[in-house]
PDB file of C-alpha atoms in Angstrom:
ATOM      1  CA  MET A   1     159.382 103.738 129.839  1.00 47.00           C
ATOM      2  CA  THR A   2     158.091  99.799 130.636  1.00 54.00           C
ATOM      3  CA  PRO A   3     161.277  98.208 133.068  1.00 64.00           C
ATOM      4  CA  LEU A   4     162.400  95.898 131.581  1.00 72.00           C
ATOM      5  CA  ARG A   5     160.624  92.087 131.174  1.00 78.00           C
ATOM      6  CA  ARG A   6     162.748  89.789 132.504  1.00 78.00           C
ATOM      7  CA  THR A   7     160.718  86.579 132.358  1.00 85.00           C
ATOM      8  CA  PRO A   8     161.004  84.659 128.951  1.00 88.00           C
ATOM      9  CA  LEU A   9     157.585  84.916 127.567  1.00 90.00           C
ATOM     10  CA  THR A  10     155.130  81.438 126.624  1.00 88.00           C
ATOM     11  CA  PRO A  11     156.541  79.217 123.536  1.00 83.00           C
ATOM     12  CA  ASP A  12     153.275  80.765 121.744  1.00 87.00           C
ATOM     13  CA  ALA A  13     153.900  83.716 122.602  1.00 91.00           C
ATOM     14  CA  LEU A  14     155.561  84.872 119.155  1.00 93.00           C
ATOM     15  CA  ASP A  15     154.480  82.576 115.724  1.00 94.00           C
ATOM     16  CA  SER A  16     156.632  82.194 112.756  1.00 94.00           C
ATOM     17  CA  THR A  17     155.999  85.853 111.282  1.00 95.00           C
ATOM     18  CA  ASP A  18     157.479  87.563 114.699  1.00 95.00           C
ATOM     19  CA  ARG A  19     160.276  85.294 115.017  1.00 93.00           C
ATOM     20  CA  ALA A  20     161.568  85.669 111.632  1.00 94.00           C
ATOM     21  CA  ILE A  21     160.795  89.323 112.361  1.00 95.00           C
ATOM     22  CA  LEU A  22     163.212  89.928 115.553  1.00 93.00           C
ATOM     23  CA  ASN A  23     166.095  87.930 113.580  1.00 91.00           C
ATOM     24  CA  ARG A  24     166.022  89.329 110.497  1.00 93.00           C
ATOM     25  CA  MET A  25     165.448  93.646 111.775  1.00 93.00           C
ATOM     26  CA  GLN A  26     168.837  92.576 114.501  1.00 90.00           C
ATOM     27  CA  ASP A  27     170.897  93.121 111.685  1.00 87.00           C
ATOM     28  CA  GLY A  28     170.054  96.562 110.485  1.00 90.00           C
ATOM     29  CA  LEU A  29     167.663  98.872 108.850  1.00 92.00           C
ATOM     30  CA  PRO A  30     168.157 100.774 105.528  1.00 94.00           C
ATOM     31  CA  LEU A  31     168.488 104.457 106.343  1.00 97.00           C
ATOM     32  CA  VAL A  32     166.086 105.622 103.744  1.00 97.00           C
ATOM     33  CA  PRO A  33     163.057 106.968 103.982  1.00 97.00           C
ATOM     34  CA  TYR A  34     160.415 103.921 104.562  1.00 97.00           C
ATOM     35  CA  PRO A  35     162.785 101.769 106.240  1.00 96.00           C
ATOM     36  CA  PHE A  36     159.886  98.827 107.051  1.00 97.00           C
ATOM     37  CA  ALA A  37     158.405  99.138 103.411  1.00 95.00           C
ATOM     38  CA  ALA A  38     161.834  97.849 102.125  1.00 89.00           C
ATOM     39  CA  LEU A  39     162.277  95.050 104.808  1.00 93.00           C
ATOM     40  CA  ALA A  40     158.821  94.185 104.957  1.00 95.00           C
ATOM     41  CA  GLN A  41     158.489  92.693 100.547  1.00 91.00           C
ATOM     42  CA  ASP A  42     161.244  90.317 101.834  1.00 90.00           C
ATOM     43  CA  LEU A  43     159.611  89.157 104.447  1.00 93.00           C
ATOM     44  CA  GLY A  44     156.751  88.984 102.638  1.00 93.00           C
ATOM     45  CA  LEU A  45     154.309  91.181 104.671  1.00 95.00           C
ATOM     46  CA  ASP A  46     152.856  95.067 103.828  1.00 95.00           C
ATOM     47  CA  GLU A  47     154.092  97.348 105.583  1.00 97.00           C
ATOM     48  CA  ASP A  48     151.318  98.172 107.579  1.00 97.00           C
ATOM     49  CA  ALA A  49     151.537  95.103 109.629  1.00 97.00           C
ATOM     50  CA  LEU A  50     155.527  95.362 109.905  1.00 97.00           C
ATOM     51  CA  ILE A  51     154.943  98.456 111.390  1.00 97.00           C
ATOM     52  CA  ALA A  52     151.999  96.762 113.897  1.00 97.00           C
ATOM     53  CA  ARG A  53     154.065  92.865 114.570  1.00 97.00           C
ATOM     54  CA  ILE A  54     156.747  95.115 116.332  1.00 97.00           C
ATOM     55  CA  GLN A  55     154.683  97.635 117.984  1.00 96.00           C
ATOM     56  CA  ALA A  56     152.809  94.365 119.329  1.00 96.00           C
ATOM     57  CA  MET A  57     156.366  93.063 120.200  1.00 96.00           C
ATOM     58  CA  ARG A  58     157.308  95.963 121.750  1.00 94.00           C
ATOM     59  CA  GLU A  59     153.663  95.829 123.482  1.00 94.00           C
ATOM     60  CA  ILE A  60     154.385  91.506 125.496  1.00 94.00           C
ATOM     61  CA  GLY A  61     157.957  93.581 125.585  1.00 93.00           C
ATOM     62  CA  ALA A  62     159.644  90.929 123.054  1.00 94.00           C
ATOM     63  CA  ILE A  63     161.843  94.327 122.184  1.00 93.00           C
ATOM     64  CA  THR A  64     163.004  96.587 124.440  1.00 90.00           C
ATOM     65  CA  ARG A  65     164.255  98.635 121.863  1.00 90.00           C
ATOM     66  CA  PHE A  66     163.998 100.029 118.126  1.00 94.00           C
ATOM     67  CA  GLY A  67     166.321 102.683 117.067  1.00 95.00           C
ATOM     68  CA  PRO A  68     169.920 103.938 116.337  1.00 95.00           C
ATOM     69  CA  PHE A  69     171.908 101.745 118.974  1.00 91.00           C
ATOM     70  CA  TYR A  70     174.813 104.924 119.570  1.00 88.00           C
ATOM     71  CA  ASP A  71     178.865 104.315 120.643  1.00 84.00           C
ATOM     72  CA  ALA A  72     178.625 106.342 123.584  1.00 77.00           C
ATOM     73  CA  GLU A  73     182.728 106.297 123.290  1.00 79.00           C
ATOM     74  CA  ALA A  74     182.810 107.485 119.892  1.00 78.00           C
ATOM     75  CA  MET A  75     180.629 110.264 120.927  1.00 76.00           C
ATOM     76  CA  GLY A  76     183.484 111.247 123.897  1.00 76.00           C
ATOM     77  CA  GLY A  77     182.735 110.079 126.297  1.00 82.00           C
ATOM     78  CA  ALA A  78     185.313 108.135 128.941  1.00 90.00           C
ATOM     79  CA  PHE A  79     184.242 104.556 130.271  1.00 92.00           C
ATOM     80  CA  CYS A  80     186.040 102.311 132.628  1.00 95.00           C
ATOM     81  CA  LEU A  81     185.105  98.897 134.113  1.00 96.00           C
ATOM     82  CA  CYS A  82     186.244  98.175 138.291  1.00 98.00           C
ATOM     83  CA  ALA A  83     186.301  95.796 140.478  1.00 98.00           C
ATOM     84  CA  MET A  84     186.833  95.500 143.827  1.00 98.00           C
ATOM     85  CA  ALA A  85     186.923  92.053 146.438  1.00 98.00           C
ATOM     86  CA  VAL A  86     184.388  93.157 149.012  1.00 98.00           C
ATOM     87  CA  PRO A  87     184.675  91.436 152.896  1.00 98.00           C
ATOM     88  CA  ALA A  88     180.618  89.808 153.011  1.00 96.00           C
ATOM     89  CA  THR A  89     180.232  91.704 155.923  1.00 97.00           C
ATOM     90  CA  ARG A  90     180.946  95.201 154.727  1.00 97.00           C
ATOM     91  CA  PHE A  91     179.020  94.916 150.792  1.00 98.00           C
ATOM     92  CA  ASP A  92     176.473  96.545 151.787  1.00 97.00           C
ATOM     93  CA  ALA A  93     178.008  99.792 152.769  1.00 97.00           C
ATOM     94  CA  VAL A  94     180.514  99.210 150.140  1.00 98.00           C
ATOM     95  CA  MET A  95     177.909  99.524 147.628  1.00 97.00           C
ATOM     96  CA  THR A  96     175.410 102.154 149.167  1.00 97.00           C
ATOM     97  CA  LEU A  97     178.960 104.182 149.126  1.00 97.00           C
ATOM     98  CA  VAL A  98     179.971 103.178 145.290  1.00 97.00           C
ATOM     99  CA  ASN A  99     176.552 103.397 144.270  1.00 96.00           C
ATOM    100  CA  ALA A 100     176.268 107.019 145.704  1.00 96.00           C
ATOM    101  CA  HIS A 101     178.473 108.258 142.932  1.00 96.00           C
ATOM    102  CA  PRO A 102     176.952 109.566 139.379  1.00 92.00           C
ATOM    103  CA  GLU A 103     179.180 108.263 137.224  1.00 93.00           C
ATOM    104  CA  VAL A 104     178.825 105.220 138.730  1.00 95.00           C
ATOM    105  CA  ALA A 105     176.297 103.555 135.606  1.00 89.00           C
ATOM    106  CA  HIS A 106     176.129 100.126 136.524  1.00 90.00           C
ATOM    107  CA  ASN A 107     176.629  97.768 138.995  1.00 95.00           C
ATOM    108  CA  TYR A 108     176.567  93.729 139.521  1.00 95.00           C
ATOM    109  CA  GLU A 109     177.620  91.330 142.732  1.00 96.00           C
ATOM    110  CA  ARG A 110     179.848  88.765 140.237  1.00 96.00           C
ATOM    111  CA  THR A 111     180.988  85.011 142.120  1.00 93.00           C
ATOM    112  CA  HIS A 112     184.308  85.482 142.806  1.00 96.00           C
ATOM    113  CA  ARG A 113     187.451  86.821 144.575  1.00 96.00           C
ATOM    114  CA  LEU A 114     186.435  90.251 143.073  1.00 97.00           C
ATOM    115  CA  ASN A 115     182.542  90.399 143.701  1.00 97.00           C
ATOM    116  CA  MET A 116     181.884  93.703 143.061  1.00 98.00           C
ATOM    117  CA  TRP A 117     181.722  95.050 139.144  1.00 98.00           C
ATOM    118  CA  PHE A 118     180.847  98.433 138.150  1.00 97.00           C
ATOM    119  CA  VAL A 119     181.780 100.700 135.521  1.00 94.00           C
ATOM    120  CA  LEU A 120     182.411 104.455 135.462  1.00 95.00           C
ATOM    121  CA  ALA A 121     181.187 106.609 133.117  1.00 90.00           C
ATOM    122  CA  CYS A 122     182.762 109.996 132.844  1.00 89.00           C
ATOM    123  CA  GLU A 123     183.267 112.896 130.289  1.00 85.00           C
ATOM    124  CA  LYS A 124     186.899 112.940 130.143  1.00 87.00           C
ATOM    125  CA  ALA A 125     189.211 110.198 130.501  1.00 89.00           C
ATOM    126  CA  ALA A 126     191.100 111.590 133.507  1.00 91.00           C
ATOM    127  CA  GLN A 127     187.812 111.607 135.543  1.00 93.00           C
ATOM    128  CA  ILE A 128     187.964 107.866 135.380  1.00 95.00           C
ATOM    129  CA  ARG A 129     191.197 107.420 137.658  1.00 95.00           C
ATOM    130  CA  GLN A 130     189.919 110.426 139.878  1.00 96.00           C
ATOM    131  CA  THR A 131     186.532 108.770 140.923  1.00 97.00           C
ATOM    132  CA  ALA A 132     188.104 105.151 140.970  1.00 98.00           C
ATOM    133  CA  ASP A 133     190.512 107.049 143.735  1.00 98.00           C
ATOM    134  CA  ARG A 134     187.636 108.792 145.561  1.00 98.00           C
ATOM    135  CA  ILE A 135     185.616 104.945 146.234  1.00 98.00           C
ATOM    136  CA  GLU A 136     189.300 103.677 147.541  1.00 98.00           C
ATOM    137  CA  ARG A 137     189.621 106.376 149.935  1.00 98.00           C
ATOM    138  CA  GLU A 138     186.271 105.814 150.689  1.00 98.00           C
ATOM    139  CA  ALA A 139     186.082 102.145 151.262  1.00 98.00           C
ATOM    140  CA  GLY A 140     189.164 102.195 151.951  1.00 98.00           C
ATOM    141  CA  LEU A 141     189.856  98.629 149.889  1.00 98.00           C
ATOM    142  CA  PRO A 142     192.183  98.719 146.431  1.00 97.00           C
ATOM    143  CA  VAL A 143     189.677  99.388 143.064  1.00 98.00           C
ATOM    144  CA  LEU A 144     191.220  97.436 140.457  1.00 97.00           C
ATOM    145  CA  LEU A 145     190.163  99.705 136.751  1.00 97.00           C
ATOM    146  CA  PHE A 146     189.724  97.460 133.539  1.00 97.00           C
ATOM    147  CA  PRO A 147     189.829  99.582 130.640  1.00 95.00           C
ATOM    148  CA  LYS A 148     189.432  98.780 126.851  1.00 94.00           C
ATOM    149  CA  GLU A 149     191.814  97.786 124.920  1.00 95.00           C
ATOM    150  CA  HIS A 150     191.056  96.620 122.243  1.00 95.00           C
ATOM    151  CA  GLU A 151     186.959  95.858 121.725  1.00 93.00           C
ATOM    152  CA  PHE A 152     186.028  92.810 118.729  1.00 93.00           C
ATOM    153  CA  PHE A 153     183.766  92.937 116.308  1.00 82.00           C
ATOM    154  CA  ILE A 154     180.353  91.569 117.499  1.00 80.00           C
ATOM    155  CA  GLY A 155     178.091  88.774 116.024  1.00 75.00           C
ATOM    156  CA  PHE A 156     175.708  88.315 119.089  1.00 82.00           C
ATOM    157  CA  LYS A 157     172.343  87.500 117.498  1.00 79.00           C
ATOM    158  CA  VAL A 158     169.825  86.665 119.877  1.00 81.00           C
ATOM    159  CA  THR A 159     167.660  83.925 117.379  1.00 79.00           C
ATOM    160  CA  ALA A 160     164.038  84.065 118.327  1.00 77.00           C
TER     161      ALA A 160
ATOM    162  CA  MET B   1     186.472 113.742 118.160  1.00 58.00           C
ATOM    163  CA  THR B   2     183.323 116.063 118.552  1.00 71.00           C
ATOM    164  CA  ILE B   3     180.398 116.008 117.305  1.00 79.00           C
ATOM    165  CA  PRO B   4     178.475 118.637 115.388  1.00 86.00           C
ATOM    166  CA  ASP B   5     175.753 120.514 117.177  1.00 90.00           C
ATOM    167  CA  LEU B   6     173.225 118.860 114.100  1.00 94.00           C
ATOM    168  CA  ASP B   7     174.250 115.347 114.910  1.00 94.00           C
ATOM    169  CA  ARG B   8     173.981 116.841 118.248  1.00 90.00           C
ATOM    170  CA  ARG B   9     170.866 117.691 117.920  1.00 94.00           C
ATOM    171  CA  ILE B  10     169.861 113.833 116.010  1.00 95.00           C
ATOM    172  CA  ILE B  11     171.323 112.219 118.652  1.00 93.00           C
ATOM    173  CA  ALA B  12     169.843 113.551 121.234  1.00 91.00           C
ATOM    174  CA  ALA B  13     166.000 112.997 119.423  1.00 94.00           C
ATOM    175  CA  THR B  14     166.998 110.160 118.850  1.00 94.00           C
ATOM    176  CA  THR B  15     168.329 108.460 122.141  1.00 87.00           C
ATOM    177  CA  GLY B  16     165.006 107.133 123.397  1.00 87.00           C
ATOM    178  CA  GLY B  17     164.152 105.030 120.176  1.00 93.00           C
ATOM    179  CA  LEU B  18     162.760 106.611 116.325  1.00 96.00           C
ATOM    180  CA  PRO B  19     159.044 105.991 115.914  1.00 96.00           C
ATOM    181  CA  LEU B  20     156.991 103.701 115.110  1.00 96.00           C
ATOM    182  CA  THR B  21     155.708 104.835 111.972  1.00 97.00           C
ATOM    183  CA  PRO B  22     156.105 104.382 108.374  1.00 97.00           C
ATOM    184  CA  ALA B  23     158.360 107.257 107.340  1.00 98.00           C
ATOM    185  CA  PRO B  24     160.680 106.933 111.456  1.00 98.00           C
ATOM    186  CA  PHE B  25     163.313 109.777 109.394  1.00 98.00           C
ATOM    187  CA  ALA B  26     160.827 112.389 108.905  1.00 98.00           C
ATOM    188  CA  GLU B  27     158.902 112.095 111.413  1.00 98.00           C
ATOM    189  CA  VAL B  28     162.590 112.923 113.627  1.00 97.00           C
ATOM    190  CA  ALA B  29     162.925 115.950 111.152  1.00 98.00           C
ATOM    191  CA  GLY B  30     159.619 116.676 112.297  1.00 97.00           C
ATOM    192  CA  TRP B  31     160.914 117.746 115.702  1.00 97.00           C
ATOM    193  CA  LEU B  32     163.743 119.392 114.858  1.00 97.00           C
ATOM    194  CA  GLY B  33     162.674 121.210 111.814  1.00 97.00           C
ATOM    195  CA  ILE B  34     165.402 119.968 109.327  1.00 97.00           C
ATOM    196  CA  SER B  35     164.163 117.901 106.287  1.00 98.00           C
ATOM    197  CA  GLU B  36     164.340 114.388 106.291  1.00 98.00           C
ATOM    198  CA  ASP B  37     166.867 114.065 103.563  1.00 98.00           C
ATOM    199  CA  THR B  38     169.378 116.338 106.068  1.00 97.00           C
ATOM    200  CA  VAL B  39     168.451 113.193 108.773  1.00 98.00           C
ATOM    201  CA  ILE B  40     169.532 110.028 107.173  1.00 98.00           C
ATOM    202  CA  ASP B  41     173.164 111.763 105.245  1.00 98.00           C
ATOM    203  CA  ARG B  42     173.212 112.296 109.099  1.00 97.00           C
ATOM    204  CA  MET B  43     172.763 108.917 110.635  1.00 97.00           C
ATOM    205  CA  ALA B  44     174.157 107.882 107.407  1.00 97.00           C
ATOM    206  CA  ALA B  45     177.717 109.739 107.727  1.00 96.00           C
ATOM    207  CA  MET B  46     177.219 108.765 112.024  1.00 95.00           C
ATOM    208  CA  GLN B  47     177.568 105.296 110.828  1.00 95.00           C
ATOM    209  CA  GLY B  48     179.803 105.229 108.618  1.00 94.00           C
ATOM    210  CA  ALA B  49     181.425 106.850 111.147  1.00 91.00           C
ATOM    211  CA  GLY B  50     181.111 104.428 114.163  1.00 89.00           C
ATOM    212  CA  VAL B  51     179.064 106.787 116.341  1.00 91.00           C
ATOM    213  CA  ILE B  52     175.667 104.766 115.443  1.00 93.00           C
ATOM    214  CA  ARG B  53     176.560 100.449 115.119  1.00 90.00           C
ATOM    215  CA  ARG B  54     173.451 100.091 113.045  1.00 92.00           C
ATOM    216  CA  VAL B  55     169.504 101.190 113.662  1.00 95.00           C
ATOM    217  CA  ALA B  56     167.848  97.809 114.582  1.00 95.00           C
ATOM    218  CA  ILE B  57     165.640  96.647 117.227  1.00 93.00           C
ATOM    219  CA  ALA B  58     166.773  95.355 119.985  1.00 90.00           C
ATOM    220  CA  PRO B  59     166.041  91.947 121.595  1.00 90.00           C
ATOM    221  CA  ASN B  60     164.474  91.276 125.046  1.00 89.00           C
ATOM    222  CA  HIS B  61     166.622  88.040 125.950  1.00 86.00           C
ATOM    223  CA  TYR B  62     164.556  87.318 128.989  1.00 86.00           C
ATOM    224  CA  ALA B  63     161.972  88.142 127.034  1.00 90.00           C
ATOM    225  CA  LEU B  64     163.336  85.175 124.574  1.00 89.00           C
ATOM    226  CA  GLY B  65     164.518  82.579 127.167  1.00 87.00           C
ATOM    227  CA  LEU B  66     168.297  84.053 127.362  1.00 87.00           C
ATOM    228  CA  THR B  67     168.022  83.863 131.097  1.00 86.00           C
ATOM    229  CA  ALA B  68     171.305  82.962 132.461  1.00 89.00           C
ATOM    230  CA  ASN B  69     174.585  85.382 130.928  1.00 89.00           C
ATOM    231  CA  GLY B  70     178.302  84.761 132.700  1.00 95.00           C
ATOM    232  CA  MET B  71     181.619  87.273 132.364  1.00 97.00           C
ATOM    233  CA  SER B  72     183.938  84.737 130.885  1.00 98.00           C
ATOM    234  CA  VAL B  73     187.401  85.305 131.371  1.00 98.00           C
ATOM    235  CA  TRP B  74     190.664  84.065 129.281  1.00 98.00           C
ATOM    236  CA  ASP B  75     194.227  83.599 130.441  1.00 98.00           C
ATOM    237  CA  ILE B  76     195.873  84.156 126.745  1.00 97.00           C
ATOM    238  CA  ASP B  77     198.815  84.221 125.242  1.00 96.00           C
ATOM    239  CA  ASP B  78     199.485  87.853 124.317  1.00 96.00           C
ATOM    240  CA  ALA B  79     200.664  87.132 121.343  1.00 96.00           C
ATOM    241  CA  ARG B  80     197.489  85.451 119.692  1.00 96.00           C
ATOM    242  CA  ALA B  81     195.028  88.438 121.795  1.00 97.00           C
ATOM    243  CA  ILE B  82     193.370  89.953 118.638  1.00 97.00           C
ATOM    244  CA  ASP B  83     193.279  87.091 116.644  1.00 97.00           C
ATOM    245  CA  LEU B  84     191.128  85.075 118.627  1.00 97.00           C
ATOM    246  CA  GLY B  85     189.542  87.447 120.370  1.00 97.00           C
ATOM    247  CA  ALA B  86     188.367  87.912 116.616  1.00 97.00           C
ATOM    248  CA  GLN B  87     187.043  84.636 116.641  1.00 97.00           C
ATOM    249  CA  VAL B  88     185.564  84.381 119.999  1.00 97.00           C
ATOM    250  CA  GLY B  89     183.621  87.913 119.166  1.00 95.00           C
ATOM    251  CA  ALA B  90     182.192  86.441 116.479  1.00 94.00           C
ATOM    252  CA  LEU B  91     180.639  82.816 118.445  1.00 94.00           C
ATOM    253  CA  SER B  92     177.169  83.733 117.878  1.00 90.00           C
ATOM    254  CA  PHE B  93     176.402  83.970 121.682  1.00 93.00           C
ATOM    255  CA  VAL B  94     178.639  86.184 122.747  1.00 95.00           C
ATOM    256  CA  SER B  95     177.568  89.644 123.410  1.00 90.00           C
ATOM    257  CA  HIS B  96     180.420  91.360 124.558  1.00 92.00           C
ATOM    258  CA  CYS B  97     184.072  90.531 123.801  1.00 96.00           C
ATOM    259  CA  TYR B  98     187.307  93.206 124.794  1.00 97.00           C
ATOM    260  CA  LEU B  99     190.955  92.486 125.798  1.00 98.00           C
ATOM    261  CA  ARG B 100     191.247  94.043 128.985  1.00 98.00           C
ATOM    262  CA  PRO B 101     194.488  95.025 131.310  1.00 97.00           C
ATOM    263  CA  ARG B 102     195.603  91.569 133.913  1.00 98.00           C
ATOM    264  CA  ALA B 103     195.895  93.097 137.318  1.00 96.00           C
ATOM    265  CA  ASP B 104     197.750  90.737 140.228  1.00 91.00           C
ATOM    266  CA  GLY B 105     195.817  87.942 141.368  1.00 91.00           C
ATOM    267  CA  TRP B 106     193.677  88.679 138.422  1.00 97.00           C
ATOM    268  CA  PRO B 107     195.154  87.084 135.011  1.00 98.00           C
ATOM    269  CA  TYR B 108     192.807  87.376 132.589  1.00 98.00           C
ATOM    270  CA  ASN B 109     193.120  89.513 128.941  1.00 98.00           C
ATOM    271  CA  LEU B 110     189.902  88.687 127.473  1.00 98.00           C
ATOM    272  CA  PHE B 111     186.305  89.180 128.490  1.00 98.00           C
ATOM    273  CA  ALA B 112     183.585  87.801 126.786  1.00 97.00           C
ATOM    274  CA  MET B 113     180.205  87.860 127.762  1.00 95.00           C
ATOM    275  CA  ILE B 114     178.525  83.817 127.164  1.00 95.00           C
ATOM    276  CA  HIS B 115     174.007  83.981 126.871  1.00 92.00           C
ATOM    277  CA  GLY B 116     172.280  81.002 127.526  1.00 93.00           C
ATOM    278  CA  HIS B 117     168.994  79.428 127.317  1.00 91.00           C
ATOM    279  CA  ASN B 118     169.552  78.524 131.356  1.00 93.00           C
ATOM    280  CA  ARG B 119     173.298  78.151 133.014  1.00 95.00           C
ATOM    281  CA  ASP B 120     173.845  74.320 131.618  1.00 97.00           C
ATOM    282  CA  GLU B 121     174.205  75.771 128.349  1.00 96.00           C
ATOM    283  CA  VAL B 122     176.141  78.432 129.587  1.00 97.00           C
ATOM    284  CA  GLU B 123     179.284  75.947 130.770  1.00 97.00           C
ATOM    285  CA  ALA B 124     178.523  74.107 127.722  1.00 98.00           C
ATOM    286  CA  LEU B 125     178.933  77.191 124.914  1.00 97.00           C
ATOM    287  CA  ARG B 126     181.958  78.566 127.423  1.00 98.00           C
ATOM    288  CA  THR B 127     183.652  74.687 126.834  1.00 98.00           C
ATOM    289  CA  GLN B 128     183.193  75.532 123.040  1.00 97.00           C
ATOM    290  CA  ILE B 129     185.214  78.576 123.762  1.00 98.00           C
ATOM    291  CA  ALA B 130     187.956  77.202 125.590  1.00 98.00           C
ATOM    292  CA  THR B 131     188.307  74.524 122.565  1.00 97.00           C
ATOM    293  CA  LEU B 132     188.579  77.268 119.739  1.00 97.00           C
ATOM    294  CA  LEU B 133     191.107  78.880 122.350  1.00 97.00           C
ATOM    295  CA  GLY B 134     192.961  75.855 122.536  1.00 96.00           C
ATOM    296  CA  PRO B 135     197.290  76.114 123.392  1.00 95.00           C
ATOM    297  CA  SER B 136     196.815  78.869 123.402  1.00 95.00           C
ATOM    298  CA  CYS B 137     194.306  80.522 126.882  1.00 96.00           C
ATOM    299  CA  ARG B 138     196.525  79.396 130.013  1.00 96.00           C
ATOM    300  CA  ALA B 139     193.769  79.652 132.417  1.00 97.00           C
ATOM    301  CA  SER B 140     190.338  81.193 132.046  1.00 97.00           C
ATOM    302  CA  ASP B 141     186.874  81.249 134.875  1.00 98.00           C
ATOM    303  CA  ILE B 142     183.685  82.491 134.868  1.00 98.00           C
ATOM    304  CA  LEU B 143     181.910  85.197 137.077  1.00 97.00           C
ATOM    305  CA  TYR B 144     177.798  85.138 137.106  1.00 94.00           C
ATOM    306  CA  SER B 145     175.582  88.031 138.396  1.00 88.00           C
ATOM    307  CA  THR B 146     174.120  87.026 141.651  1.00 87.00           C
ATOM    308  CA  ARG B 147     172.454  90.622 142.101  1.00 87.00           C
ATOM    309  CA  ILE B 148     172.072  93.647 140.360  1.00 86.00           C
ATOM    310  CA  LEU B 149     173.049  96.563 142.183  1.00 92.00           C
ATOM    311  CA  LYS B 150     172.596  99.621 140.059  1.00 88.00           C
ATOM    312  CA  LYS B 151     171.883 100.219 136.828  1.00 81.00           C
ATOM    313  CA  THR B 152     171.258 103.646 135.734  1.00 73.00           C
ATOM    314  CA  GLY B 153     169.888 104.896 132.584  1.00 51.00           C
ATOM    315  CA  LEU B 154     173.035 104.049 130.266  1.00 45.00           C
ATOM    316  CA  ARG B 155     171.132 104.704 126.618  1.00 42.00           C
ATOM    317  CA  LEU B 156     173.548 106.048 124.875  1.00 41.00           C
ATOM    318  CA  THR B 157     175.373 101.994 125.334  1.00 38.00           C
ATOM    319  CA  GLU B 158     173.835  98.737 124.006  1.00 36.00           C
ATOM    320  CA  GLY B 159     174.795  98.520 127.843  1.00 35.00           C
ATOM    321  CA  GLY B 160     178.808  97.114 128.403  1.00 36.00           C
ATOM    322  CA  LEU B 161     179.648  94.704 130.303  1.00 33.00           C
TER     323      LEU B 161
END
């Protein structure tokens, strides 16, 4: 997999048709044998042209992925957002010991007294607390657990 | 929830994405030695059950100029949290929106990830949320990420907070 592009494309990298494709295709495709043919008509393109444009946008890094978005929790995994207040002098050492746990899926430094935020991903719910306890012991610092209590439906869309 | 074995095979074959071909489900069916109808039926069932959120393209926020993001956090009156959280989640610039427990020294129960073209825009959008919440919000803050310390391929999710 190519690494995620983290810099903006130049404004002329995409034309208005590309932008219409991006805007439309974030909403989801029909689960039918020829999903692109169904959409191409709406976008005023033929099927091959639509697929070629998606391919090209993937190559320049405008699109990161095409496919089903799975809900990992619905599939049985356990996840929990955690935070720690790590003294600046110990930050790198604590980061190293936290990241060494395979259950730590991602970890961000953030601008707050609670300056280290990571997500634990485990197979079973009980393993979340156990892993957090291990990290607490190793770091000698409290780990705050922020499990999801309610997830709201998201209207997020990147307007291309 | 237990996932039937057939669904697991479809999931394993498609977590990396679908092929960009006119009949992508037929191609997946070919990989697995099952019929196209079965792939489509099972994926539709998984979508109905919430295991699949949608089949779509994921645009790259960064490439499209949305390079700034902040985790906004809000202390909302519990009685109104579900109602107001739903309104915040529906905003087009919020990519994740959850209720989470408060903690010692942490009064916030609503988390909303805000995306913008720059930090000024993120701050303006944060003000928009504050206006929406009105007096039901007692306190708020925003946390910007300064460094990615670890990011592994949690490819099954959309990438949470």
